[in-house]
Short mmCIF file of C-alpha atoms in Angstrom, two decimals:
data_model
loop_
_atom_site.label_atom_id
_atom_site.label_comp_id
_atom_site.label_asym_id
_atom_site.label_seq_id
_atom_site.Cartn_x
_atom_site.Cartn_y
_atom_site.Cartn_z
CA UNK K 1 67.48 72.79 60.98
CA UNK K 2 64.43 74.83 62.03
CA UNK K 3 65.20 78.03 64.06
CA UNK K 4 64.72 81.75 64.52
CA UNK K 5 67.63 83.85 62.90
CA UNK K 6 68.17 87.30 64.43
CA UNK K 7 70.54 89.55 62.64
CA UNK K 8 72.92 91.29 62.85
CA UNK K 9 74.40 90.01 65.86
CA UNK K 10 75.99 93.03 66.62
CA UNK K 11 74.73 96.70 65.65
CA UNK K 12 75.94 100.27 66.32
CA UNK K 13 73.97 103.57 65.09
CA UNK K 14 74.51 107.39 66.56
CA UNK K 15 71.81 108.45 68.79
CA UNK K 16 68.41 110.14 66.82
CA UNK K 17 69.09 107.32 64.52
CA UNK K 18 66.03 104.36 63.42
CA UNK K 19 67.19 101.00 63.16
CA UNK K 20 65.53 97.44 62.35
CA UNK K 21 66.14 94.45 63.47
CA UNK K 22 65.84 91.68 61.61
CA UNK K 23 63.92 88.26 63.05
CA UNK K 24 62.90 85.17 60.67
CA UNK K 25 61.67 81.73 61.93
CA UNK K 26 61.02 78.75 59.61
CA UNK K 27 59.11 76.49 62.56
CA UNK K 28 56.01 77.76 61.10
CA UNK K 29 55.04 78.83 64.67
CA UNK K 30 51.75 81.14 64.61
CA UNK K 31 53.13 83.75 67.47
CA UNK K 32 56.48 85.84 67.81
CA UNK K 33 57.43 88.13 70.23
CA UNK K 34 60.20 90.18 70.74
CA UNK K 35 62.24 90.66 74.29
CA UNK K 36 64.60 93.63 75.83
CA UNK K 37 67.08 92.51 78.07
CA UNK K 38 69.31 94.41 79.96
CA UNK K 39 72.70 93.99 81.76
CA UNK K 40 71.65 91.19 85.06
CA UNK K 41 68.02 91.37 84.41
CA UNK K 42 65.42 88.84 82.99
CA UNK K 43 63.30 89.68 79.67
CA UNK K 44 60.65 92.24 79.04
CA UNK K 45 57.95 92.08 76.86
CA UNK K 46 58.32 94.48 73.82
CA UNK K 47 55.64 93.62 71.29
CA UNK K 48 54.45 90.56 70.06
CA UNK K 49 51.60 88.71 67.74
CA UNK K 50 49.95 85.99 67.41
CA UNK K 51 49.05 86.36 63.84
CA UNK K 52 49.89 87.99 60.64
CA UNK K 53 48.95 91.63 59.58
CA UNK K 54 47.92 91.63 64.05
CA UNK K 55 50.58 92.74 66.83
CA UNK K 56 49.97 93.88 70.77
CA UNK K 57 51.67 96.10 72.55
CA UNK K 58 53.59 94.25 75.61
CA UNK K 59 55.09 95.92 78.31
CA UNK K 60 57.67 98.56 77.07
CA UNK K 61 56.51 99.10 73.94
CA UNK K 62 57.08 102.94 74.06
CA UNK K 63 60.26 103.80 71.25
CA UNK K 64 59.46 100.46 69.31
CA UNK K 65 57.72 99.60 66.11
CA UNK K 66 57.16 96.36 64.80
CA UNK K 67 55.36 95.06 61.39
CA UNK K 68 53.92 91.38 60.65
CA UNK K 69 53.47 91.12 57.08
CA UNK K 70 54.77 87.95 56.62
CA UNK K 71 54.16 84.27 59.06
CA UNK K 72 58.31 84.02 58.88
CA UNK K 73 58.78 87.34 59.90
CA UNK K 74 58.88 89.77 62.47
CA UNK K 75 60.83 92.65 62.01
CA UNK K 76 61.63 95.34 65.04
CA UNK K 77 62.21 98.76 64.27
CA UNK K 78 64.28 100.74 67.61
CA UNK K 79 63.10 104.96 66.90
CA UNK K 80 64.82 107.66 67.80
CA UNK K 81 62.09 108.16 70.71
CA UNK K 82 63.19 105.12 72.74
CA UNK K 83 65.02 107.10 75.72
CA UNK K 84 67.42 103.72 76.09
CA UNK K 85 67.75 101.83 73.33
CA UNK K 86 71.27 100.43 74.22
CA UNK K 87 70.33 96.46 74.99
CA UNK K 88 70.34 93.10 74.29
CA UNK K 89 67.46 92.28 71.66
CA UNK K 90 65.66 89.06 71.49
CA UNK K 91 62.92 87.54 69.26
CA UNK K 92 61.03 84.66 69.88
CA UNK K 93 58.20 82.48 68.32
CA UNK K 94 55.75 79.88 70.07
CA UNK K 95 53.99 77.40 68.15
CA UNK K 96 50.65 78.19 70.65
CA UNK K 97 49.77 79.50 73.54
CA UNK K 98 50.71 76.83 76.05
CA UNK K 99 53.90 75.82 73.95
CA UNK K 100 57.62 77.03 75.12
CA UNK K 101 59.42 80.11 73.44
CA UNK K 102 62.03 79.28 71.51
CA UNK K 103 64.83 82.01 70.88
CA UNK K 104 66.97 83.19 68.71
CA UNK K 105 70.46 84.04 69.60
CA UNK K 106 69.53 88.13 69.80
CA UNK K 107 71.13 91.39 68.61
CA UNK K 108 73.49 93.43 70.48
CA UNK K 109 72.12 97.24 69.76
CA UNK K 110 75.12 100.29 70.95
CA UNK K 111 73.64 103.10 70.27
CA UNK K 112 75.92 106.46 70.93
CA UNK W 1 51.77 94.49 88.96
CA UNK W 2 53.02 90.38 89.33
CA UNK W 3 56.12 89.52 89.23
CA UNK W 4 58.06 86.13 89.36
CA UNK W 5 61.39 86.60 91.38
CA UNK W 6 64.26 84.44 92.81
CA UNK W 7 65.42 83.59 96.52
CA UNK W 8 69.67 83.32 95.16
CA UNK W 9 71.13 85.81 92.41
CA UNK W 10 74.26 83.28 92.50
CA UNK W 11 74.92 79.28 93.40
CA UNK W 12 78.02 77.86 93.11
CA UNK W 13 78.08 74.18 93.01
CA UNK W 14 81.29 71.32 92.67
CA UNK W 15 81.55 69.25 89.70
CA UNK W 16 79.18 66.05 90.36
CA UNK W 17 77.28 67.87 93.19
CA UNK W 18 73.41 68.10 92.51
CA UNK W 19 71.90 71.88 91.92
CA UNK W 20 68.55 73.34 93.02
CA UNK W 21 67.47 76.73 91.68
CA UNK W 22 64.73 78.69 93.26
CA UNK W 23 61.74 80.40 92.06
CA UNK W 24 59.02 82.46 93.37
CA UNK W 25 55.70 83.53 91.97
CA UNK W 26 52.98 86.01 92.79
CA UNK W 27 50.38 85.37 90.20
CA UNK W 28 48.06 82.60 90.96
CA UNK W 29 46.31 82.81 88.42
CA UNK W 30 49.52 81.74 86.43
CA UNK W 31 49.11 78.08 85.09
CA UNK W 32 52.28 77.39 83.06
CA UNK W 33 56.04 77.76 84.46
CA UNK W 34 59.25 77.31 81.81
CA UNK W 35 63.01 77.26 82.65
CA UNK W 36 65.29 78.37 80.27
CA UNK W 37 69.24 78.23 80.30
CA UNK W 38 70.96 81.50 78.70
CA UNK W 39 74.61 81.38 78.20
CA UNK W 40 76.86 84.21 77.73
CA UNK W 41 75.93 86.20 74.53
CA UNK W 42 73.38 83.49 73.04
CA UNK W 43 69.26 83.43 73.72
CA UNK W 44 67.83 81.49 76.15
CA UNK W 45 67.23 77.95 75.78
CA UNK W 46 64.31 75.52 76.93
CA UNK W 47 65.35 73.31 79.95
CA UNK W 48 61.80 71.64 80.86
CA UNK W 49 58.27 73.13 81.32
CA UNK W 50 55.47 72.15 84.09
CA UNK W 51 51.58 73.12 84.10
CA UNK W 52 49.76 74.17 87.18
CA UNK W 53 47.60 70.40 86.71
CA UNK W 54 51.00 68.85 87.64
CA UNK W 55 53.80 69.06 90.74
CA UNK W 56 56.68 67.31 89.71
CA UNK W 57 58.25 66.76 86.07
CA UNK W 58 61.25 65.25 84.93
CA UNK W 59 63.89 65.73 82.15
CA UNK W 60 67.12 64.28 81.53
CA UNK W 61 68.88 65.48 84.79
CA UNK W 62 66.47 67.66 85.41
CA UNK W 63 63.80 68.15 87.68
CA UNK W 64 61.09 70.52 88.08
CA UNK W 65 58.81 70.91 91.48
CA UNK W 66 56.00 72.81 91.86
CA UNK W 67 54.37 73.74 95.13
CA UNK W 68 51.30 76.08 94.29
CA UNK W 69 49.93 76.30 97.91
CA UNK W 70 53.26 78.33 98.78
CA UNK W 71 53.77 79.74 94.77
CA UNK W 72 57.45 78.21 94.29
CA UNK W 73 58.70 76.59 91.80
CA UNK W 74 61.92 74.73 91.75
CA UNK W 75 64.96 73.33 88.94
CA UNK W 76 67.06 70.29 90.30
CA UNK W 77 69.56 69.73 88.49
CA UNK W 78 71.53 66.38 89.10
CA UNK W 79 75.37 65.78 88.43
CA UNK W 80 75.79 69.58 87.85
CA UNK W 81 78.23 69.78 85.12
CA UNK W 82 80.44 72.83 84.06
CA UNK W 83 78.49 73.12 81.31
CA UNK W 84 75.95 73.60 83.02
CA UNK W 85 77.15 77.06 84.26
CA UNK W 86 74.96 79.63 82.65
CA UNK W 87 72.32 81.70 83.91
CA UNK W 88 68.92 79.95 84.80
CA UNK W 89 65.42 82.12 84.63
CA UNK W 90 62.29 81.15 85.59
CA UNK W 91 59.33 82.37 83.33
CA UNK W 92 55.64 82.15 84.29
CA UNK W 93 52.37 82.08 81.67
CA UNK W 94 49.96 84.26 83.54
CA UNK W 95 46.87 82.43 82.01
CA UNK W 96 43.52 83.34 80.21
CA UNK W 97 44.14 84.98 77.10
CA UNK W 98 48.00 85.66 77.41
CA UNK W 99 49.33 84.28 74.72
CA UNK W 100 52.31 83.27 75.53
CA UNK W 101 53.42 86.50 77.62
CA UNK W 102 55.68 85.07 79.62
CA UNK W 103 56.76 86.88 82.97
CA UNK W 104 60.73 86.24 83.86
CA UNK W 105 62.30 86.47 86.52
CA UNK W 106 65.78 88.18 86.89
CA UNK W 107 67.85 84.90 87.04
CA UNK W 108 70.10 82.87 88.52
CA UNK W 109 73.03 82.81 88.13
CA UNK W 110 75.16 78.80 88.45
CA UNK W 111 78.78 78.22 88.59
CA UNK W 112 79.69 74.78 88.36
CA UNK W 113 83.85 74.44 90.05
CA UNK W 114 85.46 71.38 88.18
#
């Protein structure tokens, strides 16, 4: 079946700690994107790109790296700088622009 | 900046009852509108999409309406099920070059009483 696989589902790390999350899609979709969400609110845009080796900053980008080296791929890396990084994680793809997101079932990041 | 909000955090429906979920936007320049269906600990998942060309689309038990004179944008849901309790969001494509940036809004959430 063709999907976006986020893992781990779960992940814990002390504070002042990098961590990576890992996001693979096999739709061949062009664009991913990756999502915050916190406790009773909708999404926010973290990063996202429409193309390999090319990625825009979305709306809360600050704390966040991301790299596109691969179509299948889109990994998210959570610094040490990101003030909150305790959240629900989601990545997405979209076949093009005026297609639907489709998700993958996120991470859980506690950071302490 | 825009925003796309909701009129009802919560809705609590019987078993059998139909469901209507409310939506409203600020953008109009936007010119694509999604639902999507998140359950507890999983991603959200498409319900049914409608472009700013159209009003009114249909699913299977699904409806969506959209007024663009007053920005609102609605989710029927007919023969509301209890699986159908989840949370519902609203998501908005703001047009031109945003490539599938989708704005959400905070949700909705349904509870569907057997």
């Amino acid at each position: 079946d063709g999907g976006i696989t986020q893992s781990p589902k779960y992940l814990f790390r002390k504070e002042g700690q990098n961590v990576t999350l890992s996001c693979e899609q096999n739709l061949n979709h062009d664009a991913m994107y990756w999502y915050r969400q916190d406790p009773g609110q909708g999404l926010r845009l973290i990063y996202y790109s429409q193309i390999v080796n090319d990625f825009q900053k979305g709306d809360i980008a600050e704390g966040y790296s991301v790299s596109r080296e691969k179509k299948e791929s889109f990994p998210l890396t959570v610094t040490s700088a990101q003030k909150n990084p305790t959240a629900f994680y989601l990545c997405a793809s979209s076949r093009d622009r005026d297609s639907p997101l489709h998700f993958g079932n996120g991470t859980r990041l506690t950071v302490t | 900046g825009e925003s796309v909000g909701l009129h009802l955090p919560t809705l609590s429906v019987q078993e059998g009852d139909n469901s209507i979920i409310n939506c409203a936007y600020s953008n109009s320049a936007s010119d694509y509108f999604i639902w999507y269906k998140q359950e507890s600990g999983k991603g959200p998942q498409f319900i049914i999409d409608i472009r700013s060309n159209m009003d009114k689309r249909q699913g299977q038990r699904v409806t969506v309406l959209l007024n663009k004179t007053v920005k609102h944008l609605s989710l029927q849901i007919a023969a509301t099920q209890p699986g159908d309790s989840a949370v519902y969001f609203c998501a908005e494509n703001a047009g031109g070059t945003s490539y599938g940036k989708l704005t959400f809004g905070q949700g909705t959430i349904l509870t569907v009483h057997p």
